[in-house]
Amino acid sequence: MFRQLLTLSRSMLASVAVIMSAGAAFSGEPAAPEAEVDTALVVSVDVSNSVDERRYQLQMEGIAAALEDDGVIDAILSGPQGGIAFAMVSWADKPRTTVPWAVIRSKADAAAVASKIRGLPREGGEFTCVAGMLRNVADKLVTQIPVKANRIVIDVSGDGADNCNATQPPEEIRDELVNDGVTINGLPILEGDQKATLEKWYTDKVKGGPSGFVLPAAGFEDFPRAIRQKFVIEMSWNMPLPRKG
């Protein structure tokens, strides 16, 4: 009799567990949340009128190939949390989130994001609105990271300085982001009329944070090399950057 009661009790407990689990699922609570990542990385890509189809493809393929690179994968997986959150913005006159936040914790995750990037249709625009892009990223991406991130990094790449009449200069928005603990790194593409001055402009107006840096590409053909190197540097830091608040 006792064994029968014990079996019945165990059966009832199992049923309760199933019901509770189902209730959690219906309430929208994740069964096993991905609680934390080492870095939340926003990659912002210039698609203004100086970026023709060839240059656009060099950038897209460069970013995709970098995410599939063994050195970059090792850097992503070797962090304390073993993963990053990744998002991408294409920008010219206006910014557009082309890859929403995705968590990368494996080679397969990285390959899936790379495949999406290769399939993106070309975006375009006339002007180079760095300030507008930073404002958008600050308001709509940094505030909506889906997991806790030990650090937040924004990559800014492009072949020209801001030429829009923005209500805020880019350095003002840069400083606002830095005050919130965000690091901003620059990848100026040194090609065309601004080749001689663009690296300094990125250093003065874009780079931000105590560990922010500028890593130039010697033209669009060199972009794949530069973005891969940049990813390795950004994802290889083992200590989280300090954040306020």
Tab-separated table of C-alpha atoms in Angstrom:
chain	number	residue	atom	x	y	z
A	1	MET	CA	0.000	0.000	0.000
A	2	PHE	CA	2.804	2.382	0.972
A	3	ARG	CA	4.589	1.701	-2.338
A	4	GLN	CA	1.387	2.397	-4.235
A	5	LEU	CA	0.950	5.725	-2.430
A	6	LEU	CA	4.607	6.638	-3.060
A	7	THR	CA	4.242	5.857	-6.771
A	8	LEU	CA	1.063	7.924	-6.919
A	9	SER	CA	2.742	10.862	-5.138
A	10	ARG	CA	5.648	10.784	-7.548
A	11	SER	CA	3.248	10.726	-10.468
A	12	MET	CA	1.347	13.705	-9.090
A	13	LEU	CA	4.569	15.673	-8.527
A	14	ALA	CA	5.668	14.970	-12.093
A	15	SER	CA	2.306	16.182	-13.383
A	16	VAL	CA	2.587	19.375	-11.326
A	17	ALA	CA	6.093	19.983	-12.717
A	18	VAL	CA	4.825	19.590	-16.271
A	19	ILE	CA	1.949	21.990	-15.604
A	20	MET	CA	4.302	24.567	-14.029
A	21	SER	CA	6.676	24.250	-16.957
A	22	ALA	CA	3.867	24.736	-19.437
A	23	GLY	CA	2.635	27.737	-17.472
A	24	ALA	CA	6.060	29.324	-17.689
A	25	ALA	CA	6.135	28.719	-21.414
A	26	PHE	CA	2.701	30.277	-21.944
A	27	SER	CA	3.681	33.277	-19.786
A	28	GLY	CA	6.548	34.007	-22.155
A	29	GLU	CA	9.322	33.166	-19.672
A	30	PRO	CA	12.343	31.518	-21.341
A	31	ALA	CA	13.186	28.079	-20.039
A	32	ALA	CA	16.956	28.679	-20.160
A	33	PRO	CA	17.739	32.373	-20.768
A	34	GLU	CA	21.078	33.354	-22.315
A	35	ALA	CA	21.888	35.610	-19.386
A	36	GLU	CA	25.121	37.309	-20.391
A	37	VAL	CA	27.589	37.916	-23.210
A	38	ASP	CA	31.083	39.352	-23.220
A	39	THR	CA	30.438	42.054	-25.825
A	40	ALA	CA	27.474	43.657	-27.540
A	41	LEU	CA	28.864	44.795	-30.899
A	42	VAL	CA	27.153	47.169	-33.333
A	43	VAL	CA	28.792	47.249	-36.774
A	44	SER	CA	27.797	50.358	-38.753
A	45	VAL	CA	28.577	50.454	-42.483
A	46	ASP	CA	28.687	53.458	-44.818
A	47	VAL	CA	26.498	53.002	-47.920
A	48	SER	CA	26.459	56.620	-49.161
A	49	ASN	CA	26.790	57.617	-52.819
A	50	SER	CA	30.559	57.049	-52.881
A	51	VAL	CA	29.900	53.332	-52.253
A	52	ASP	CA	29.155	51.654	-55.580
A	53	GLU	CA	28.113	48.020	-56.000
A	54	ARG	CA	31.683	46.698	-55.922
A	55	ARG	CA	32.535	48.649	-52.769
A	56	TYR	CA	29.295	47.571	-51.139
A	57	GLN	CA	30.057	43.910	-51.815
A	58	LEU	CA	33.615	44.297	-50.528
A	59	GLN	CA	32.203	45.538	-47.234
A	60	MET	CA	29.463	42.918	-46.912
A	61	GLU	CA	31.722	40.026	-47.867
A	62	GLY	CA	34.473	41.372	-45.635
A	63	ILE	CA	32.206	41.429	-42.580
A	64	ALA	CA	30.698	38.019	-43.357
A	65	ALA	CA	34.099	36.403	-43.952
A	66	ALA	CA	35.456	37.950	-40.752
A	67	LEU	CA	32.646	36.377	-38.725
A	68	GLU	CA	33.551	32.985	-40.219
A	69	ASP	CA	37.298	33.403	-39.631
A	70	ASP	CA	38.798	30.906	-37.184
A	71	GLY	CA	40.698	33.616	-35.319
A	72	VAL	CA	37.532	35.663	-34.830
A	73	ILE	CA	35.544	32.597	-33.759
A	74	ASP	CA	38.246	31.707	-31.219
A	75	ALA	CA	38.155	35.251	-29.849
A	76	ILE	CA	34.353	35.121	-29.503
A	77	LEU	CA	34.293	31.738	-27.766
A	78	SER	CA	37.292	32.304	-25.495
A	79	GLY	CA	35.684	35.099	-23.463
A	80	PRO	CA	34.392	34.461	-19.922
A	81	GLN	CA	30.795	34.214	-21.181
A	82	GLY	CA	31.692	32.488	-24.450
A	83	GLY	CA	29.587	34.678	-26.695
A	84	ILE	CA	28.696	38.081	-28.110
A	85	ALA	CA	25.596	39.935	-29.261
A	86	PHE	CA	25.882	41.298	-32.809
A	87	ALA	CA	23.872	43.868	-34.754
A	88	MET	CA	24.552	45.742	-37.990
A	89	VAL	CA	23.455	49.134	-39.298
A	90	SER	CA	23.741	50.456	-42.863
A	91	TRP	CA	23.777	54.229	-43.019
A	92	ALA	CA	23.920	57.167	-45.418
A	93	ASP	CA	21.231	59.892	-45.245
A	94	LYS	CA	19.398	57.719	-42.731
A	95	PRO	CA	20.464	54.639	-40.750
A	96	ARG	CA	18.749	51.280	-41.094
A	97	THR	CA	19.152	48.233	-38.872
A	98	THR	CA	19.963	45.524	-41.402
A	99	VAL	CA	20.855	42.785	-38.891
A	100	PRO	CA	18.864	42.952	-35.624
A	101	TRP	CA	20.481	41.753	-32.408
A	102	ALA	CA	21.664	38.143	-32.664
A	103	VAL	CA	23.591	36.179	-30.055
A	104	ILE	CA	26.652	34.314	-31.333
A	105	ARG	CA	27.854	31.461	-29.101
A	106	SER	CA	29.066	28.982	-31.712
A	107	LYS	CA	30.565	28.644	-35.167
A	108	ALA	CA	27.109	27.801	-36.483
A	109	ASP	CA	25.650	30.990	-34.973
A	110	ALA	CA	28.377	33.057	-36.650
A	111	ALA	CA	27.810	31.313	-39.992
A	112	ALA	CA	24.078	32.062	-39.804
A	113	VAL	CA	24.727	35.786	-39.265
A	114	ALA	CA	27.336	35.794	-42.053
A	115	SER	CA	24.849	34.191	-44.439
A	116	LYS	CA	22.270	36.856	-43.626
A	117	ILE	CA	24.800	39.623	-44.308
A	118	ARG	CA	25.707	38.143	-47.707
A	119	GLY	CA	22.031	38.152	-48.663
A	120	LEU	CA	21.308	41.780	-47.757
A	121	PRO	CA	20.108	43.967	-50.640
A	122	ARG	CA	22.217	47.007	-51.344
A	123	GLU	CA	21.200	50.139	-49.458
A	124	GLY	CA	22.015	53.596	-50.752
A	125	GLY	CA	21.874	57.292	-50.003
A	126	GLU	CA	23.472	60.568	-50.964
A	127	PHE	CA	25.028	61.910	-47.772
A	128	THR	CA	27.367	60.688	-45.024
A	129	CYS	CA	25.395	61.299	-41.837
A	130	VAL	CA	27.596	59.992	-39.037
A	131	ALA	CA	25.792	61.991	-36.354
A	132	GLY	CA	22.392	60.669	-37.424
A	133	MET	CA	23.697	57.117	-37.340
A	134	LEU	CA	25.162	57.535	-33.832
A	135	ARG	CA	21.904	59.095	-32.601
A	136	ASN	CA	19.922	56.160	-33.974
A	137	VAL	CA	22.276	53.563	-32.523
A	138	ALA	CA	22.212	55.283	-29.131
A	139	ASP	CA	18.411	55.454	-29.017
A	140	LYS	CA	17.318	52.256	-30.760
A	141	LEU	CA	20.070	49.641	-30.440
A	142	VAL	CA	22.109	50.328	-27.314
A	143	THR	CA	18.885	50.577	-25.324
A	144	GLN	CA	17.499	47.297	-26.691
A	145	ILE	CA	20.305	44.780	-26.229
A	146	PRO	CA	18.459	41.505	-25.522
A	147	VAL	CA	21.016	40.134	-23.056
A	148	LYS	CA	23.292	41.544	-20.373
A	149	ALA	CA	26.595	42.590	-21.945
A	150	ASN	CA	29.856	43.106	-20.086
A	151	ARG	CA	30.739	45.816	-22.585
A	152	ILE	CA	29.191	47.628	-25.522
A	153	VAL	CA	31.208	48.482	-28.636
A	154	ILE	CA	30.158	50.441	-31.723
A	155	ASP	CA	32.167	50.018	-34.937
A	156	VAL	CA	31.996	52.947	-37.339
A	157	SER	CA	33.421	52.520	-40.845
A	158	GLY	CA	33.219	54.848	-43.828
A	159	ASP	CA	35.147	56.749	-46.476
A	160	GLY	CA	34.142	60.297	-45.552
A	161	ALA	CA	33.490	62.796	-42.787
A	162	ASP	CA	29.992	63.825	-41.740
A	163	ASN	CA	28.487	66.161	-44.363
A	164	CYS	CA	24.954	66.513	-42.981
A	165	ASN	CA	23.441	69.474	-41.139
A	166	ALA	CA	22.660	67.492	-38.009
A	167	THR	CA	21.155	69.125	-34.933
A	168	GLN	CA	24.000	67.574	-32.900
A	169	PRO	CA	27.616	67.196	-34.028
A	170	PRO	CA	28.896	63.601	-34.028
A	171	GLU	CA	31.366	64.222	-31.205
A	172	GLU	CA	28.541	65.363	-28.904
A	173	ILE	CA	26.637	62.112	-29.390
A	174	ARG	CA	29.929	60.201	-29.135
A	175	ASP	CA	30.576	61.789	-25.734
A	176	GLU	CA	27.053	60.945	-24.574
A	177	LEU	CA	27.592	57.287	-25.469
A	178	VAL	CA	31.003	57.209	-23.801
A	179	ASN	CA	29.481	58.666	-20.616
A	180	ASP	CA	27.130	55.674	-20.636
A	181	GLY	CA	30.081	53.279	-20.829
A	182	VAL	CA	30.029	52.596	-24.574
A	183	THR	CA	33.277	52.253	-26.547
A	184	ILE	CA	33.371	53.551	-30.138
A	185	ASN	CA	36.027	52.352	-32.584
A	186	GLY	CA	36.661	53.764	-36.029
A	187	LEU	CA	37.578	52.137	-39.330
A	188	PRO	CA	38.136	54.968	-41.812
A	189	ILE	CA	38.469	53.781	-45.417
A	190	LEU	CA	41.274	55.908	-46.833
A	191	GLU	CA	40.284	56.439	-50.420
A	192	GLY	CA	39.307	59.462	-52.510
A	193	ASP	CA	39.453	63.164	-51.728
A	194	GLN	CA	39.487	62.762	-47.935
A	195	LYS	CA	42.199	60.116	-47.863
A	196	ALA	CA	44.788	62.416	-46.241
A	197	THR	CA	42.540	63.789	-43.483
A	198	LEU	CA	39.949	61.111	-42.685
A	199	GLU	CA	41.949	59.149	-40.110
A	200	LYS	CA	42.419	62.292	-38.003
A	201	TRP	CA	38.732	63.178	-38.352
A	202	TYR	CA	37.760	59.724	-37.073
A	203	THR	CA	40.247	60.076	-34.216
A	204	ASP	CA	38.868	63.485	-33.197
A	205	LYS	CA	35.158	63.035	-33.881
A	206	VAL	CA	34.324	59.310	-33.728
A	207	LYS	CA	36.692	57.369	-31.474
A	208	GLY	CA	35.485	57.227	-27.898
A	209	GLY	CA	36.114	55.510	-24.598
A	210	PRO	CA	39.306	54.697	-22.685
A	211	SER	CA	40.088	51.729	-24.931
A	212	GLY	CA	38.640	53.118	-28.167
A	213	PHE	CA	40.878	53.014	-31.228
A	214	VAL	CA	41.045	53.835	-34.928
A	215	LEU	CA	42.209	51.187	-37.396
A	216	PRO	CA	42.235	52.480	-40.992
A	217	ALA	CA	41.796	50.491	-44.192
A	218	ALA	CA	43.980	51.454	-47.155
A	219	GLY	CA	41.008	51.659	-49.519
A	220	PHE	CA	37.984	49.399	-49.978
A	221	GLU	CA	40.116	46.491	-51.187
A	222	ASP	CA	41.797	46.496	-47.760
A	223	PHE	CA	38.504	46.601	-45.845
A	224	PRO	CA	38.221	42.794	-45.340
A	225	ARG	CA	41.691	42.674	-43.740
A	226	ALA	CA	40.955	45.665	-41.505
A	227	ILE	CA	37.534	44.497	-40.280
A	228	ARG	CA	38.868	41.033	-39.437
A	229	GLN	CA	41.770	42.529	-37.475
A	230	LYS	CA	39.389	44.894	-35.733
A	231	PHE	CA	37.043	42.083	-34.682
A	232	VAL	CA	39.913	40.064	-33.226
A	233	ILE	CA	41.137	43.028	-31.192
A	234	GLU	CA	37.665	43.911	-29.911
A	235	MET	CA	36.687	40.376	-28.967
A	236	SER	CA	40.008	39.328	-27.449
A	237	TRP	CA	39.819	41.645	-24.431
A	238	ASN	CA	39.147	39.518	-21.368
A	239	MET	CA	38.375	42.317	-18.929
A	240	PRO	CA	34.984	44.040	-19.211
A	241	LEU	CA	35.091	47.780	-19.797
A	242	PRO	CA	33.786	49.932	-16.919
A	243	ARG	CA	30.205	51.093	-17.237
A	244	LYS	CA	28.495	53.871	-15.334
A	245	GLY	CA	25.259	53.414	-13.500
